[in-house]
Amino acid sequence: MAKSEHEWGSEQYDQEWVNKDSRRAAERDAQFNAALSWLSVFVSGQSRLMDLGCGPGTLAEKLLTAFPEMHVICSDGSDEMLKLARQRLDSYGNRVSYAQADFGADNWTASLPRQLDGVVSARAIHNLRKLKLIGPVYGQIHELLRPGGVFMNIERVNFATPTLRRHFRELQIKTRGHAAKMDGAAPSLAQQLSLLKRAGFRDIDCFWRETNTAIVGGFKRE
Ligand SMILES: C[S@@+](CC[C@H](N)C(=O)[O-])C[C@H]1O[C@@H](n2cnc3c(N)ncnc32)[C@H](O)[C@@H]1O
């Protein structure tokens, strides 16, 4: 899989991440609920959405529960994560399908379904780190959508200036005892919006934000 400081794809690493993540369920729920709330007005009926970098299927499960007619395609570069997603989503039967795809690789969309009503992603694409790598992925997501389809990315966003980044680190240390390691590398909100614009999306905005996590997205032109 594309280079990252994480060891995605290792059985032990993925399982440890899932265990750690379950301890921050309240924080995750706030993000997921904000996305679900917007999606309730962006998509309707028998829609097909892809969860890109789905991990163990936490967001996919919320989508399948909230939207009883929705089909969700769970996509991840890690076979281990897809295995965990399959276990979690087993009871949803043929409303879920699975696709192994590394969005850091060339032609990663070649075997993925197209004309999607939506693509959602949570804390996955920042693993590519560099704007010049993230930008093309936004363009390829745009190609996977049907005209009018929506992309919503729940993602880390960096504060815009070195001074704000320093203050945010101080705030994290004060409130949580430590500062997250990756904050130096994630795109800022303005950079995220600019990447979406360059990828061809319309009606781009930040739909929700809490400190360094935001939901950014937009729509494919009709
Ligand atoms: C922080 S986890 C988030 C999982 C899930 N979206 C969630 O919010 O619970 C990041 C996920 O992105 C996947 N990932 C990282 N780099 C990837 C890549 N280049 N291609 C596809 N998936 C990738 C990892 O395997 C992992 O499942």
mmCIF file of C-alpha atoms and ligand atoms in Angstrom:
data_model
loop_
_atom_site.group_PDB
_atom_site.id
_atom_site.type_symbol
_atom_site.label_atom_id
_atom_site.label_comp_id
_atom_site.label_asym_id
_atom_site.label_seq_id
_atom_site.Cartn_x
_atom_site.Cartn_y
_atom_site.Cartn_z
ATOM 1 C CA MET A 1 0.000 0.000 0.000
ATOM 2 C CA ALA A 2 1.081 3.640 -0.487
ATOM 3 C CA LYS A 3 3.770 4.815 1.954
ATOM 4 C CA SER A 4 2.485 6.152 5.276
ATOM 5 C CA GLU A 5 3.809 6.296 8.843
ATOM 6 C CA HIS A 6 1.108 3.737 9.682
ATOM 7 C CA GLU A 7 1.400 0.024 9.036
ATOM 8 C CA TRP A 8 -2.020 -0.428 7.438
ATOM 9 C CA GLY A 9 -2.452 -3.989 6.239
ATOM 10 C CA SER A 10 -0.616 -5.581 9.165
ATOM 11 C CA GLU A 11 -3.070 -7.760 11.092
ATOM 12 C CA GLN A 12 -1.695 -6.678 14.464
ATOM 13 C CA TYR A 13 -1.499 -2.950 13.582
ATOM 14 C CA ASP A 14 -5.019 -2.844 12.130
ATOM 15 C CA GLN A 15 -6.519 -4.681 15.126
ATOM 16 C CA GLU A 16 -4.710 -2.400 17.585
ATOM 17 C CA TRP A 17 -5.977 0.659 15.694
ATOM 18 C CA VAL A 18 -9.546 -0.685 15.840
ATOM 19 C CA ASN A 19 -9.233 -1.292 19.601
ATOM 20 C CA LYS A 20 -7.874 2.223 20.137
ATOM 21 C CA ASP A 21 -10.559 3.730 17.931
ATOM 22 C CA SER A 22 -13.376 2.065 19.862
ATOM 23 C CA ARG A 23 -12.238 4.049 22.911
ATOM 24 C CA ARG A 24 -12.957 7.335 21.115
ATOM 25 C CA ALA A 25 -16.427 6.351 19.944
ATOM 26 C CA ALA A 26 -18.052 9.554 21.240
ATOM 27 C CA GLU A 27 -15.684 11.726 19.190
ATOM 28 C CA ARG A 28 -16.184 9.542 16.106
ATOM 29 C CA ASP A 29 -19.972 9.501 16.518
ATOM 30 C CA ALA A 30 -20.092 13.303 16.454
ATOM 31 C CA GLN A 31 -18.242 13.272 13.102
ATOM 32 C CA PHE A 32 -20.274 10.433 11.609
ATOM 33 C CA ASN A 33 -23.609 11.881 12.775
ATOM 34 C CA ALA A 34 -22.797 15.227 11.174
ATOM 35 C CA ALA A 35 -22.058 13.456 7.871
ATOM 36 C CA LEU A 36 -25.215 11.303 8.108
ATOM 37 C CA SER A 37 -27.323 14.346 8.791
ATOM 38 C CA TRP A 38 -26.099 16.097 5.604
ATOM 39 C CA LEU A 39 -26.394 12.883 3.586
ATOM 40 C CA SER A 40 -30.055 12.643 4.572
ATOM 41 C CA VAL A 41 -30.662 15.653 2.308
ATOM 42 C CA PHE A 42 -27.998 14.848 -0.319
ATOM 43 C CA VAL A 43 -29.040 11.282 -1.219
ATOM 44 C CA SER A 44 -32.320 9.430 -1.347
ATOM 45 C CA GLY A 45 -33.846 6.027 -2.103
ATOM 46 C CA GLN A 46 -31.787 3.198 -3.552
ATOM 47 C CA SER A 47 -28.496 5.052 -3.582
ATOM 48 C CA ARG A 48 -25.034 3.507 -4.014
ATOM 49 C CA LEU A 49 -22.264 4.978 -1.891
ATOM 50 C CA MET A 50 -18.626 4.008 -1.560
ATOM 51 C CA ASP A 51 -16.809 4.276 1.767
ATOM 52 C CA LEU A 52 -13.212 4.852 0.713
ATOM 53 C CA GLY A 53 -10.633 3.695 3.260
ATOM 54 C CA CYS A 54 -13.526 2.081 5.116
ATOM 55 C CA GLY A 55 -11.374 0.453 7.808
ATOM 56 C CA PRO A 56 -13.452 -1.910 9.959
ATOM 57 C CA GLY A 57 -16.723 -0.593 8.493
ATOM 58 C CA THR A 58 -17.800 1.678 11.352
ATOM 59 C CA LEU A 59 -19.120 4.441 9.085
ATOM 60 C CA ALA A 60 -20.533 1.934 6.585
ATOM 61 C CA GLU A 61 -22.559 0.334 9.370
ATOM 62 C CA LYS A 62 -24.016 3.694 10.324
ATOM 63 C CA LEU A 63 -24.933 4.383 6.687
ATOM 64 C CA LEU A 64 -26.597 0.979 6.254
ATOM 65 C CA THR A 65 -28.620 1.501 9.428
ATOM 66 C CA ALA A 66 -29.626 5.102 8.739
ATOM 67 C CA PHE A 67 -30.511 4.543 5.058
ATOM 68 C CA PRO A 68 -32.339 1.196 4.722
ATOM 69 C CA GLU A 69 -32.334 1.258 0.898
ATOM 70 C CA MET A 70 -28.675 2.159 0.502
ATOM 71 C CA HIS A 71 -25.996 -0.121 -0.980
ATOM 72 C CA VAL A 72 -22.520 0.528 0.403
ATOM 73 C CA ILE A 73 -19.282 -0.430 -1.308
ATOM 74 C CA CYS A 74 -16.560 -0.788 1.313
ATOM 75 C CA SER A 75 -13.177 -0.087 -0.183
ATOM 76 C CA ASP A 76 -9.799 -0.228 1.548
ATOM 77 C CA GLY A 77 -6.189 -0.953 0.663
ATOM 78 C CA SER A 78 -5.843 -3.327 3.613
ATOM 79 C CA ASP A 79 -7.193 -6.858 3.263
ATOM 80 C CA GLU A 80 -7.142 -7.096 7.068
ATOM 81 C CA MET A 81 -9.423 -4.061 7.400
ATOM 82 C CA LEU A 82 -11.746 -5.481 4.757
ATOM 83 C CA LYS A 83 -11.872 -8.740 6.736
ATOM 84 C CA LEU A 84 -12.902 -6.801 9.862
ATOM 85 C CA ALA A 85 -15.494 -4.866 7.852
ATOM 86 C CA ARG A 86 -16.941 -8.133 6.474
ATOM 87 C CA GLN A 87 -17.263 -9.501 10.014
ATOM 88 C CA ARG A 88 -18.974 -6.331 11.250
ATOM 89 C CA LEU A 89 -21.344 -6.004 8.288
ATOM 90 C CA ASP A 90 -22.177 -9.671 7.727
ATOM 91 C CA SER A 91 -25.826 -9.209 8.740
ATOM 92 C CA TYR A 92 -26.394 -6.618 5.977
ATOM 93 C CA GLY A 93 -25.951 -9.314 3.308
ATOM 94 C CA ASN A 94 -26.003 -8.114 -0.291
ATOM 95 C CA ARG A 95 -26.507 -4.473 0.682
ATOM 96 C CA VAL A 96 -22.712 -4.345 1.071
ATOM 97 C CA SER A 97 -19.924 -5.174 -1.345
ATOM 98 C CA TYR A 98 -16.175 -5.030 -0.862
ATOM 99 C CA ALA A 99 -13.283 -3.837 -2.991
ATOM 100 C CA GLN A 100 -9.569 -3.886 -2.289
ATOM 101 C CA ALA A 101 -8.030 -0.716 -3.756
ATOM 102 C CA ASP A 102 -4.924 1.298 -2.855
ATOM 103 C CA PHE A 103 -5.699 4.920 -3.722
ATOM 104 C CA GLY A 104 -1.955 5.612 -3.737
ATOM 105 C CA ALA A 105 -1.443 3.278 -6.695
ATOM 106 C CA ASP A 106 -1.808 3.992 -10.415
ATOM 107 C CA ASN A 107 -5.177 3.011 -11.898
ATOM 108 C CA TRP A 108 -6.598 2.284 -8.452
ATOM 109 C CA THR A 109 -10.146 2.960 -9.673
ATOM 110 C CA ALA A 110 -9.912 0.533 -12.636
ATOM 111 C CA SER A 111 -11.950 -2.233 -11.011
ATOM 112 C CA LEU A 112 -14.259 -0.012 -8.947
ATOM 113 C CA PRO A 113 -17.918 0.637 -9.780
ATOM 114 C CA ARG A 114 -18.793 4.005 -11.350
ATOM 115 C CA GLN A 115 -21.814 6.298 -11.553
ATOM 116 C CA LEU A 116 -21.922 6.320 -7.752
ATOM 117 C CA ASP A 117 -24.420 8.531 -5.938
ATOM 118 C CA GLY A 118 -21.801 9.330 -3.349
ATOM 119 C CA VAL A 119 -18.335 8.683 -2.006
ATOM 120 C CA VAL A 120 -17.631 9.102 1.690
ATOM 121 C CA SER A 121 -14.279 8.776 3.353
ATOM 122 C CA ALA A 122 -13.114 9.202 6.931
ATOM 123 C CA ARG A 123 -9.550 9.932 7.999
ATOM 124 C CA ALA A 124 -8.072 7.870 5.196
ATOM 125 C CA ILE A 125 -6.884 10.039 2.303
ATOM 126 C CA HIS A 126 -4.582 12.173 4.485
ATOM 127 C CA ASN A 127 -2.390 9.047 4.686
ATOM 128 C CA LEU A 128 -0.998 10.178 1.326
ATOM 129 C CA ARG A 129 0.311 13.273 3.124
ATOM 130 C CA LYS A 130 1.301 15.367 0.097
ATOM 131 C CA LEU A 131 -1.072 17.743 -1.702
ATOM 132 C CA LYS A 132 0.334 16.622 -5.039
ATOM 133 C CA LEU A 133 -0.792 13.053 -4.221
ATOM 134 C CA ILE A 134 -4.144 13.936 -2.624
ATOM 135 C CA GLY A 135 -5.204 16.221 -5.500
ATOM 136 C CA PRO A 136 -5.281 13.487 -8.175
ATOM 137 C CA VAL A 137 -7.199 11.157 -5.817
ATOM 138 C CA TYR A 138 -9.921 13.802 -5.468
ATOM 139 C CA GLY A 139 -10.034 13.947 -9.271
ATOM 140 C CA GLN A 140 -10.388 10.163 -9.499
ATOM 141 C CA ILE A 141 -13.159 10.191 -6.874
ATOM 142 C CA HIS A 142 -14.897 12.836 -8.988
ATOM 143 C CA GLU A 143 -14.737 10.429 -11.957
ATOM 144 C CA LEU A 144 -16.359 7.644 -9.918
ATOM 145 C CA LEU A 145 -19.461 9.768 -9.241
ATOM 146 C CA ARG A 146 -22.557 10.172 -11.365
ATOM 147 C CA PRO A 147 -23.369 13.773 -12.364
ATOM 148 C CA GLY A 148 -24.796 15.388 -9.210
ATOM 149 C CA GLY A 149 -23.126 12.790 -6.960
ATOM 150 C CA VAL A 150 -21.672 13.935 -3.653
ATOM 151 C CA PHE A 151 -18.249 13.490 -2.029
ATOM 152 C CA MET A 152 -17.934 13.960 1.730
ATOM 153 C CA ASN A 153 -14.553 13.609 3.358
ATOM 154 C CA ILE A 154 -14.265 13.514 7.148
ATOM 155 C CA GLU A 155 -10.664 14.504 7.409
ATOM 156 C CA ARG A 156 -7.889 16.015 9.462
ATOM 157 C CA VAL A 157 -7.326 19.660 8.597
ATOM 158 C CA ASN A 158 -4.274 21.536 9.692
ATOM 159 C CA PHE A 159 -4.455 25.010 11.139
ATOM 160 C CA ALA A 160 -3.517 27.574 8.531
ATOM 161 C CA THR A 161 -0.437 29.308 9.974
ATOM 162 C CA PRO A 162 2.614 28.202 12.018
ATOM 163 C CA THR A 163 1.392 30.353 14.928
ATOM 164 C CA LEU A 164 -2.036 28.691 14.958
ATOM 165 C CA ARG A 165 -0.435 25.253 14.636
ATOM 166 C CA ARG A 166 1.759 26.009 17.637
ATOM 167 C CA HIS A 167 -1.234 27.220 19.667
ATOM 168 C CA PHE A 168 -3.195 24.123 18.667
ATOM 169 C CA ARG A 169 -0.354 21.880 19.854
ATOM 170 C CA GLU A 170 -0.372 23.771 23.170
ATOM 171 C CA LEU A 171 -4.136 23.305 23.404
ATOM 172 C CA GLN A 172 -3.881 19.563 22.723
ATOM 173 C CA ILE A 173 -1.186 19.114 25.349
ATOM 174 C CA LYS A 174 -3.267 21.092 27.837
ATOM 175 C CA THR A 175 -6.500 19.209 27.170
ATOM 176 C CA ARG A 176 -5.285 15.701 26.223
ATOM 177 C CA GLY A 177 -1.767 15.471 27.578
ATOM 178 C CA HIS A 178 -0.167 15.085 24.119
ATOM 179 C CA ALA A 179 -0.249 16.565 20.607
ATOM 180 C CA ALA A 180 -1.181 14.337 17.657
ATOM 181 C CA LYS A 181 1.937 13.450 15.651
ATOM 182 C CA MET A 182 0.598 14.062 12.183
ATOM 183 C CA ASP A 183 -0.675 17.613 12.547
ATOM 184 C CA GLY A 184 2.276 19.040 10.657
ATOM 185 C CA ALA A 185 1.379 17.193 7.478
ATOM 186 C CA ALA A 186 -2.381 17.401 6.863
ATOM 187 C CA PRO A 187 -3.673 19.989 4.352
ATOM 188 C CA SER A 188 -5.331 23.084 5.823
ATOM 189 C CA LEU A 189 -9.028 23.659 5.270
ATOM 190 C CA ALA A 190 -8.287 26.221 2.539
ATOM 191 C CA GLN A 191 -6.000 23.706 0.806
ATOM 192 C CA GLN A 192 -8.650 20.980 1.045
ATOM 193 C CA LEU A 193 -11.241 23.254 -0.562
ATOM 194 C CA SER A 194 -8.808 24.282 -3.264
ATOM 195 C CA LEU A 195 -7.977 20.624 -4.083
ATOM 196 C CA LEU A 196 -11.706 19.869 -4.400
ATOM 197 C CA LYS A 197 -12.178 22.844 -6.708
ATOM 198 C CA ARG A 198 -9.284 21.795 -8.905
ATOM 199 C CA ALA A 199 -10.699 18.258 -9.057
ATOM 200 C CA GLY A 200 -13.866 19.697 -10.653
ATOM 201 C CA PHE A 201 -16.343 19.663 -7.766
ATOM 202 C CA ARG A 202 -19.054 22.319 -7.434
ATOM 203 C CA ASP A 203 -20.766 23.658 -4.298
ATOM 204 C CA ILE A 204 -17.674 22.911 -2.269
ATOM 205 C CA ASP A 205 -17.683 23.720 1.412
ATOM 206 C CA CYS A 206 -16.770 22.715 4.914
ATOM 207 C CA PHE A 207 -19.944 21.106 6.241
ATOM 208 C CA TRP A 208 -18.744 20.622 9.826
ATOM 209 C CA ARG A 209 -15.614 21.221 11.851
ATOM 210 C CA GLU A 210 -14.276 20.548 15.310
ATOM 211 C CA THR A 211 -10.725 21.792 15.877
ATOM 212 C CA ASN A 212 -8.563 19.801 13.419
ATOM 213 C CA THR A 213 -11.244 17.503 12.009
ATOM 214 C CA ALA A 214 -13.575 18.746 9.289
ATOM 215 C CA ILE A 215 -16.065 17.420 6.787
ATOM 216 C CA VAL A 216 -15.177 18.827 3.394
ATOM 217 C CA GLY A 217 -16.905 17.980 0.175
ATOM 218 C CA GLY A 218 -18.795 18.943 -2.916
ATOM 219 C CA PHE A 219 -20.800 17.657 -5.862
ATOM 220 C CA LYS A 220 -20.028 16.522 -9.384
ATOM 221 C CA ARG A 221 -21.421 18.930 -11.961
ATOM 222 C CA GLU A 222 -24.623 17.778 -13.730
HETATM 223 C C1 LIG B 1 -7.565 5.906 10.283
HETATM 224 S S1 LIG B 1 -8.217 4.493 9.429
HETATM 225 C C2 LIG B 1 -9.890 5.024 9.171
HETATM 226 C C3 LIG B 1 -10.838 3.888 8.904
HETATM 227 C C4 LIG B 1 -12.308 4.303 8.721
HETATM 228 N N1 LIG B 1 -12.498 5.181 7.598
HETATM 229 C C5 LIG B 1 -12.819 4.959 9.966
HETATM 230 O O1 LIG B 1 -12.949 6.192 10.011
HETATM 231 O O2 LIG B 1 -13.088 4.230 10.924
HETATM 232 C C6 LIG B 1 -7.499 4.698 7.805
HETATM 233 C C7 LIG B 1 -7.901 3.651 6.803
HETATM 234 O O3 LIG B 1 -7.402 4.037 5.534
HETATM 235 C C8 LIG B 1 -6.847 2.898 4.900
HETATM 236 N N2 LIG B 1 -5.799 3.360 3.977
HETATM 237 C C9 LIG B 1 -4.652 4.006 4.295
HETATM 238 N N3 LIG B 1 -3.943 4.258 3.188
HETATM 239 C C10 LIG B 1 -4.656 3.747 2.148
HETATM 240 C C11 LIG B 1 -4.440 3.679 0.744
HETATM 241 N N4 LIG B 1 -3.341 4.182 0.175
HETATM 242 N N5 LIG B 1 -5.396 3.093 -0.020
HETATM 243 C C12 LIG B 1 -6.520 2.580 0.546
HETATM 244 N N6 LIG B 1 -6.771 2.596 1.869
HETATM 245 C C13 LIG B 1 -5.845 3.175 2.658
HETATM 246 C C14 LIG B 1 -6.291 2.056 6.028
HETATM 247 O O4 LIG B 1 -6.121 0.703 5.648
HETATM 248 C C15 LIG B 1 -7.346 2.260 7.092
HETATM 249 O O5 LIG B 1 -8.371 1.315 6.992
#
